[in-house]
Amino acid sequence: MRNWRTGTGKREDEMTNCLFCKIISKKVPAKIIFEDEGVLAFEDIDPQAPVHTLVVPKKHIATTLDISNEDDALIGRLFQTAGKIAKEKGIAERGFRLVVNTNPEAGQEVYHIHLHLLGGRHMHWPPG
Ligand code: AMP
Ligand code: ZN
């Protein structure tokens, strides 16, 4: 549905209402631990492990199903950034888990893709 005031479409409406876009634009505070031109990483507000960091693209992409070819490098950067943070936090060699939830049955709550970087404790399999 197009926005009658701005003439722009759904994507802009989604961004306006998106919690992680608000964190990226610093309208909502977060404990930011890494930032570059394309990626932001901040601590999860409700950590499920001793390390629980969220790594997000600055570009609003709602779910993994919305990733396009032009996002290839950006998605690579997300994983690379998660690995760097894991090393900095001293969990790279012990091990860590990267999780991306997609849509309701997976428990996606925020519709702006994010890598959950989880570590610092033993991770169970299968996940819940
Ligand atoms: P998901 O369920 O995969 O969409 O993950 C959303 C994550 O965002 C959850 O782990 C929440 O704890 C986390 N979260 C929600 N609000 C905030 C916030 N304001 N700052 C940091 N993390 C948040
Ligand atoms: Zn967003």
GROMACS .gro file of C-alpha atoms in nm, residues 29-128:
model
  100
   29PRO     CA    1   1.912   0.335   2.290
   30ALA     CA    2   2.104   0.010   2.285
   31LYS     CA    3   2.440  -0.116   2.405
   32ILE     CA    4   2.619  -0.089   2.071
   33ILE     CA    5   2.948  -0.280   2.053
   34PHE     CA    6   3.032  -0.251   1.681
   35GLU     CA    7   2.936  -0.024   1.395
   36ASP     CA    8   3.055   0.029   1.040
   37GLU     CA    9   2.887   0.169   0.729
   38GLY     CA   10   2.669  -0.137   0.674
   39VAL     CA   11   2.643  -0.329   0.999
   40LEU     CA   12   2.554  -0.266   1.364
   41ALA     CA   13   2.598  -0.502   1.659
   42PHE     CA   14   2.441  -0.452   2.001
   43GLU     CA   15   2.370  -0.656   2.311
   44ASP     CA   16   2.038  -0.841   2.329
   45ILE     CA   17   1.811  -0.683   2.590
   46ASP     CA   18   1.707  -1.027   2.720
   47PRO     CA   19   2.023  -1.240   2.696
   48GLN     CA   20   1.980  -1.616   2.667
   49ALA     CA   21   2.349  -1.692   2.721
   50PRO     CA   22   2.654  -1.518   2.874
   51VAL     CA   23   2.720  -1.381   2.525
   52HIS     CA   24   2.409  -1.277   2.334
   53THR     CA   25   2.479  -1.013   2.073
   54LEU     CA   26   2.261  -0.916   1.778
   55VAL     CA   27   2.430  -0.836   1.447
   56VAL     CA   28   2.208  -0.649   1.200
   57PRO     CA   29   2.242  -0.490   0.858
   58LYS     CA   30   2.173  -0.117   0.858
   59LYS     CA   31   1.958  -0.179   0.554
   60HIS     CA   32   1.604  -0.280   0.650
   61ILE     CA   33   1.550  -0.638   0.534
   62ALA     CA   34   1.247  -0.791   0.703
   63THR     CA   35   1.328  -1.163   0.688
   64THR     CA   36   1.574  -1.404   0.529
   65LEU     CA   37   1.311  -1.448   0.256
   66ASP     CA   38   1.360  -1.083   0.158
   67ILE     CA   39   1.735  -1.105   0.091
   68SER     CA   40   1.814  -1.016  -0.270
   69ASN     CA   41   2.121  -1.063  -0.490
   70GLU     CA   42   2.236  -0.710  -0.416
   71ASP     CA   43   2.264  -0.805  -0.047
   72ASP     CA   44   2.527  -1.078  -0.101
   73ALA     CA   45   2.821  -0.876   0.029
   74LEU     CA   46   2.620  -0.735   0.317
   75ILE     CA   47   2.512  -1.078   0.437
   76GLY     CA   48   2.873  -1.193   0.417
   77ARG     CA   49   2.973  -0.896   0.631
   78LEU     CA   50   2.714  -0.990   0.892
   79PHE     CA   51   2.871  -1.332   0.939
   80GLN     CA   52   3.222  -1.192   0.932
   81THR     CA   53   3.128  -0.936   1.198
   82ALA     CA   54   2.974  -1.204   1.418
   83GLY     CA   55   3.298  -1.402   1.395
   84LYS     CA   56   3.506  -1.099   1.490
   85ILE     CA   57   3.287  -1.030   1.791
   86ALA     CA   58   3.309  -1.396   1.895
   87LYS     CA   59   3.690  -1.367   1.885
   88GLU     CA   60   3.687  -1.041   2.079
   89LYS     CA   61   3.463  -1.194   2.344
   90GLY     CA   62   3.690  -1.497   2.373
   91ILE     CA   63   3.437  -1.760   2.266
   92ALA     CA   64   3.555  -1.829   1.910
   93GLU     CA   65   3.759  -2.138   1.991
   94ARG     CA   66   3.519  -2.276   2.253
   95GLY     CA   67   3.233  -2.237   2.010
   96PHE     CA   68   2.929  -2.026   1.956
   97ARG     CA   69   2.599  -2.040   1.775
   98LEU     CA   70   2.456  -1.807   1.510
   99VAL     CA   71   2.077  -1.813   1.486
  100VAL     CA   72   1.845  -1.641   1.242
  101ASN     CA   73   1.477  -1.687   1.314
  102THR     CA   74   1.239  -1.654   1.021
  103ASN     CA   75   0.864  -1.598   1.064
  104PRO     CA   76   0.631  -1.695   1.350
  105GLU     CA   77   0.697  -2.065   1.402
  106ALA     CA   78   1.067  -1.992   1.441
  107GLY     CA   79   0.984  -1.721   1.695
  108GLN     CA   80   1.084  -1.416   1.491
  109GLU     CA   81   0.972  -1.112   1.689
  110VAL     CA   82   1.157  -0.830   1.517
  111TYR     CA   83   1.110  -0.817   1.141
  112HIS     CA   84   1.454  -0.678   1.056
  113ILE     CA   85   1.699  -0.962   0.998
  114HIS     CA   86   1.952  -1.020   1.273
  115LEU     CA   87   2.210  -1.279   1.363
  116HIS     CA   88   2.187  -1.393   1.724
  117LEU     CA   89   2.544  -1.456   1.838
  118LEU     CA   90   2.511  -1.690   2.136
  119GLY     CA   91   2.792  -1.835   2.342
  120GLY     CA   92   2.971  -1.866   2.669
  121ARG     CA   93   2.784  -2.180   2.768
  122HIS     CA   94   2.721  -2.521   2.620
  123MET     CA   95   2.462  -2.504   2.343
  124HIS     CA   96   2.206  -2.782   2.325
  125TRP     CA   97   2.095  -2.968   2.015
  126PRO     CA   98   1.829  -2.996   1.890
  127PRO     CA   99   1.738  -2.638   1.980
  128GLY     CA  100   1.405  -2.574   2.148
   0.00000   0.00000   0.00000
